[in-house]
mmCIF file of C-alpha atoms in Angstrom:
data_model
loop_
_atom_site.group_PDB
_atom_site.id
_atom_site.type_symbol
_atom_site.label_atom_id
_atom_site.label_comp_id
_atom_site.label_asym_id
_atom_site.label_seq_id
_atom_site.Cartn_x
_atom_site.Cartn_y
_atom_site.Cartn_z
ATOM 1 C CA UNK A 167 -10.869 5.231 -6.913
ATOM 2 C CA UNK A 168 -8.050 6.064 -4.341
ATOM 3 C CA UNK A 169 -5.655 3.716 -3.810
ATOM 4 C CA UNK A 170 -3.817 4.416 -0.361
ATOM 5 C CA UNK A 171 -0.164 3.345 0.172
ATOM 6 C CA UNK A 172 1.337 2.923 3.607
ATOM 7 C CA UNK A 173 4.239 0.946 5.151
ATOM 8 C CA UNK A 174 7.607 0.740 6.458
ATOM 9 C CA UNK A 175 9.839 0.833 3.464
ATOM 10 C CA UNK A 176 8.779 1.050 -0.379
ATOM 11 C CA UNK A 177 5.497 3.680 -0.117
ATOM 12 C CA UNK A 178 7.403 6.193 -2.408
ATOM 13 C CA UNK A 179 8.519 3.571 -5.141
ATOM 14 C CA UNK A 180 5.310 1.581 -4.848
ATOM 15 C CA UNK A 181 3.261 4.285 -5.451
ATOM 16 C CA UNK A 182 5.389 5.245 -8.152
ATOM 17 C CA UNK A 183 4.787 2.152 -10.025
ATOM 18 C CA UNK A 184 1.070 1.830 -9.497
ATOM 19 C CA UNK A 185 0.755 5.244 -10.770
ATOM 20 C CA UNK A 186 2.695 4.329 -13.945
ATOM 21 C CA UNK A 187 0.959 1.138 -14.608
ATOM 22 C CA UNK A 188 -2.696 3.166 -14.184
ATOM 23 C CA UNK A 189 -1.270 6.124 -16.061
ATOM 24 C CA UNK A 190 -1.169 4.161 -19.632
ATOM 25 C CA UNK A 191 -5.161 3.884 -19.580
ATOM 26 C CA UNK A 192 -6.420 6.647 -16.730
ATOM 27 C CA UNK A 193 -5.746 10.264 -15.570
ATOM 28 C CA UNK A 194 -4.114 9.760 -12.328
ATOM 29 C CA UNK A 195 -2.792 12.358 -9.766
ATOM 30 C CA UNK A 196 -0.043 10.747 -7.653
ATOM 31 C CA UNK A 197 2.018 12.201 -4.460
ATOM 32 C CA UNK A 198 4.742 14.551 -5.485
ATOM 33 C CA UNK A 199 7.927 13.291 -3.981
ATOM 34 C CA UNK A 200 7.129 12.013 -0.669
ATOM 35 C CA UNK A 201 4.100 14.287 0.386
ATOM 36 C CA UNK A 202 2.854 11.958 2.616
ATOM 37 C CA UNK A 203 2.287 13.305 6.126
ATOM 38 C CA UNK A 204 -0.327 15.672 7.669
ATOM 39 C CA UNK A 205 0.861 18.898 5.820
ATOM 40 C CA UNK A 206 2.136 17.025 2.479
ATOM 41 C CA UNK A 207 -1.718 14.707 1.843
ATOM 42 C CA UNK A 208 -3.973 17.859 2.299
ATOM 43 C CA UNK A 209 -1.784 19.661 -0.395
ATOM 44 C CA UNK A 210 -2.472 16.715 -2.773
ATOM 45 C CA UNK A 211 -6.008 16.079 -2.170
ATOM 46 C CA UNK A 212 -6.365 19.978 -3.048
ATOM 47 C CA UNK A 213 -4.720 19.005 -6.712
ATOM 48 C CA UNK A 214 -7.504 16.434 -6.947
ATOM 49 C CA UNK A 215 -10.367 17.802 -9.759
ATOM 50 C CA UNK A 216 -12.766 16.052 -12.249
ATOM 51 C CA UNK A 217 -9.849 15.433 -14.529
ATOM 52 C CA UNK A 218 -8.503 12.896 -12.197
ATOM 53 C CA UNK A 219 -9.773 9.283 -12.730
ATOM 54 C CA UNK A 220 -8.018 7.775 -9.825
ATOM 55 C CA UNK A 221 -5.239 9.288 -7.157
ATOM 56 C CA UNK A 222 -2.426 7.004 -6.192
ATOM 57 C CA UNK A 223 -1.864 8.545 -2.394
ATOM 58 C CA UNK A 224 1.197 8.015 -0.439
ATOM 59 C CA UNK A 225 0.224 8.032 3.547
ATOM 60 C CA UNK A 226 3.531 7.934 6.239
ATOM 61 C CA UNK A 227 3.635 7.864 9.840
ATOM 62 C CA UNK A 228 5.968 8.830 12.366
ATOM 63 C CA UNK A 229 3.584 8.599 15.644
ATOM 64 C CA UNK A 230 0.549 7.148 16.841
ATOM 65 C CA UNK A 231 -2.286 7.558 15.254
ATOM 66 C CA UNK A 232 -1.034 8.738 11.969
ATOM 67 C CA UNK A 233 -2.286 6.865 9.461
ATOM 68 C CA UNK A 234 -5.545 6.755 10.857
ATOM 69 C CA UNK A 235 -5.869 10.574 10.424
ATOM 70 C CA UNK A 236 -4.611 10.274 7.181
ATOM 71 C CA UNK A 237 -6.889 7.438 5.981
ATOM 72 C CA UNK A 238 -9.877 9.329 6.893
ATOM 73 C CA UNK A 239 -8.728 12.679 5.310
ATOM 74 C CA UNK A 240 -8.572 11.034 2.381
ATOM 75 C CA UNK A 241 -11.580 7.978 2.189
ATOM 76 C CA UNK A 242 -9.166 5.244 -0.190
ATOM 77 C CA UNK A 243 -11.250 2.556 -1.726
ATOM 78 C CA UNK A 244 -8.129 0.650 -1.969
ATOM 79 C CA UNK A 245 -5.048 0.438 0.032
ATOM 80 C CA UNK A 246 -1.437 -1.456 -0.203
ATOM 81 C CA UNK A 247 0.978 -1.739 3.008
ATOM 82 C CA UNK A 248 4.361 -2.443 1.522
ATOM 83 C CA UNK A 249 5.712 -4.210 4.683
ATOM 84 C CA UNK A 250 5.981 -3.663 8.468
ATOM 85 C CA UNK A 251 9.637 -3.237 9.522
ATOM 86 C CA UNK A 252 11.322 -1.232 12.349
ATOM 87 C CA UNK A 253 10.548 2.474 11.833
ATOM 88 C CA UNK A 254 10.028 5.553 14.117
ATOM 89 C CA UNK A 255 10.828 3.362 17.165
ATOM 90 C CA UNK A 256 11.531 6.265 19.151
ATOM 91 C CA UNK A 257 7.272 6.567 18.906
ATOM 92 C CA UNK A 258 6.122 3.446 17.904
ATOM 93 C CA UNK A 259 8.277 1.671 20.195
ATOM 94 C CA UNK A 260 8.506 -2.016 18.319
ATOM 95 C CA UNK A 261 7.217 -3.802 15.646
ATOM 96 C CA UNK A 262 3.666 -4.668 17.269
ATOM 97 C CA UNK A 263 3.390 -1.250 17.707
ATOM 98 C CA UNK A 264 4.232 -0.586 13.797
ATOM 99 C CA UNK A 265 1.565 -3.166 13.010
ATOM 100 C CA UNK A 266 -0.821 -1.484 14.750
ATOM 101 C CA UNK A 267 -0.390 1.609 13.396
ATOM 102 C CA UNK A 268 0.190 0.755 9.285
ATOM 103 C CA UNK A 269 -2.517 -1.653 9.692
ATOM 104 C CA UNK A 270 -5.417 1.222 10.597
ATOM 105 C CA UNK A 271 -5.590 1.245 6.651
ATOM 106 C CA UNK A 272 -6.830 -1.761 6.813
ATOM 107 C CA UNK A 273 -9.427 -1.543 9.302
ATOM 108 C CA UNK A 274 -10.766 1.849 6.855
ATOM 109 C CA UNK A 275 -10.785 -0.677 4.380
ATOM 110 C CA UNK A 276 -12.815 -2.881 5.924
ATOM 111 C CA UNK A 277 -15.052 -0.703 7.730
ATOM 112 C CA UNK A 278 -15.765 1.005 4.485
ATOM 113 C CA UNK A 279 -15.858 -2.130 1.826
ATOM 114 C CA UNK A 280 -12.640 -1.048 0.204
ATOM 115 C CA UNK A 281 -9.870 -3.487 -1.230
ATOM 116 C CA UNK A 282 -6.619 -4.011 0.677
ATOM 117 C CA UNK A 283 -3.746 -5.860 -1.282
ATOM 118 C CA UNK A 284 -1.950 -7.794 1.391
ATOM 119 C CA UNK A 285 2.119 -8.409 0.881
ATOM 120 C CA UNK A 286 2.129 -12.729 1.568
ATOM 121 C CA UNK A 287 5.485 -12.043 2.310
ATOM 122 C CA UNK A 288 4.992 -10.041 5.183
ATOM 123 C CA UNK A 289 4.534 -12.432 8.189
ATOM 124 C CA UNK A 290 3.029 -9.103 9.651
ATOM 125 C CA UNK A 291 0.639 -8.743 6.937
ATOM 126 C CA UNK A 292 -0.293 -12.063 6.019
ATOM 127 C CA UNK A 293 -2.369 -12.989 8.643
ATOM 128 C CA UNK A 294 -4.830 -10.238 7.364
ATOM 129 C CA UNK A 295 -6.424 -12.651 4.932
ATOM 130 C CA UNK A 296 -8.131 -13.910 7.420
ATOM 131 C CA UNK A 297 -9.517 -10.733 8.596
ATOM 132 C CA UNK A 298 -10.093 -9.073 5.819
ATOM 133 C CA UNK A 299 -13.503 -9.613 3.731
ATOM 134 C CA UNK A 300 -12.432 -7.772 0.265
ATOM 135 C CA UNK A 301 -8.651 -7.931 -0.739
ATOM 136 C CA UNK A 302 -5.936 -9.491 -2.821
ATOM 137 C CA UNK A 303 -3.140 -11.377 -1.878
ATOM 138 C CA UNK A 304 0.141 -10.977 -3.654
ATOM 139 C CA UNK A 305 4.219 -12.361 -3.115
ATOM 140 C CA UNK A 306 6.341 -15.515 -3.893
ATOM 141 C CA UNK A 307 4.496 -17.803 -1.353
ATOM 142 C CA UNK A 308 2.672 -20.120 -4.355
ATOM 143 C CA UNK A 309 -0.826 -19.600 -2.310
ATOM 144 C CA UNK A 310 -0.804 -15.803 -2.911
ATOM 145 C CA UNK A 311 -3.442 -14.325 -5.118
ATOM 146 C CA UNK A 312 -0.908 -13.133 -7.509
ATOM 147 C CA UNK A 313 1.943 -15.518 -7.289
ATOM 148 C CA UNK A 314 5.351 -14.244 -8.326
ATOM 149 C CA UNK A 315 8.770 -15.724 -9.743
ATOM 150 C CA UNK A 316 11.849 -14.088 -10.140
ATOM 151 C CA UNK A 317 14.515 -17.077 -11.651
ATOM 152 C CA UNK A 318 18.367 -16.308 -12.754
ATOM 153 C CA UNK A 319 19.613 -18.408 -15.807
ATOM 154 C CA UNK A 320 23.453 -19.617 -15.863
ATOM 155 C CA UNK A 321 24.413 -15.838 -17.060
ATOM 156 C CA UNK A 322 22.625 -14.641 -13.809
ATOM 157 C CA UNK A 323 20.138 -12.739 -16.330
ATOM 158 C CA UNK A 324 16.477 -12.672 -14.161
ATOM 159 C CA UNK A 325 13.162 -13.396 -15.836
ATOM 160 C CA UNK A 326 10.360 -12.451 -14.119
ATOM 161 C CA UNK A 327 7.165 -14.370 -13.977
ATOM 162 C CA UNK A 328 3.494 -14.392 -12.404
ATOM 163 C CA UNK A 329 0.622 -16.416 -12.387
ATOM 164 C CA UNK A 330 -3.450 -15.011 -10.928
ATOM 165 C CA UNK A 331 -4.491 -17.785 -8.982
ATOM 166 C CA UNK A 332 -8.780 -17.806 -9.001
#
């Protein structure tokens, strides 16, 4: 498996996290730092060997076409976009124009039968439930795949909480 992550904010700690979380049961080869553009994902995929049971792949864009370059250099099977917020405007121009580019992940996805995790949170990214055959939704909206709870007691101490829905 290769699990792409793409988005406006978050890819780096994101990808951090999945990593750790697949790390206590599988061999996993994750992004250095922030390796994620067309010079930085060919370096990783050349660290990728048979010891690796699944890479955890940070993908970035700054222009057009980006991620859809990237997706294809590196055929996920599953793919995360944190969130779509304003970034490399000077290209991209506005936040449709972000969409369209994070979301070519998606489309791979699709195309190829992989799993997206869609952010229910994301107003951007939401509406890709109903495009999407294979994928998991996740955030604090209580109709979420994955349904999350953050609550502060008196002390302000947090507890964290989720439910799967089926």
């Amino acid at each position: 498996p290769i699990i792409a992550v793409a988005g406006s904010n978050g890819k780096t700690t994101t990808k951090d996290f999945i990593a750790h979380l697949l790390s206590s049961q599988y061999n996993v080869l994750k992004t250095h730092k922030n390796f994620n553009n067309q010079i930085g994902v060919p370096m990783m995929l050349l660290e990728l060997n048979e010891e690796h049971q699944v890479a955890v792949l940070e993908i970035g864009t700054n222009e057009p076409g980006e991620i859809d370059i990237l997706t294809r250099m590196i055929l996920p099977t599953h793919g995360i976009i944190t969130n779509i917020g304003k970034e490399h405007l000077e290209k991209l121009i506005d936040l449709d124009g972000v969409e369209l580019e994070e979301t070519y992940l998606f489309g791979y996805l699709k195309k190829h039968e992989g799993v997206a995790f869609i952010n229910n949170d994301d107003n951007r990214l939401k509406k890709y439930s109903r495009i999407l055959d294979k994928y998991i939704s996740f955030g604090t909206d209580e109709n979420s795949d994955i349904h999350s709870k953050i609550v502060l007691d008196e002390q302000l101490h947090s507890s964290f909480s989720f439910k799967i829905n089926d």
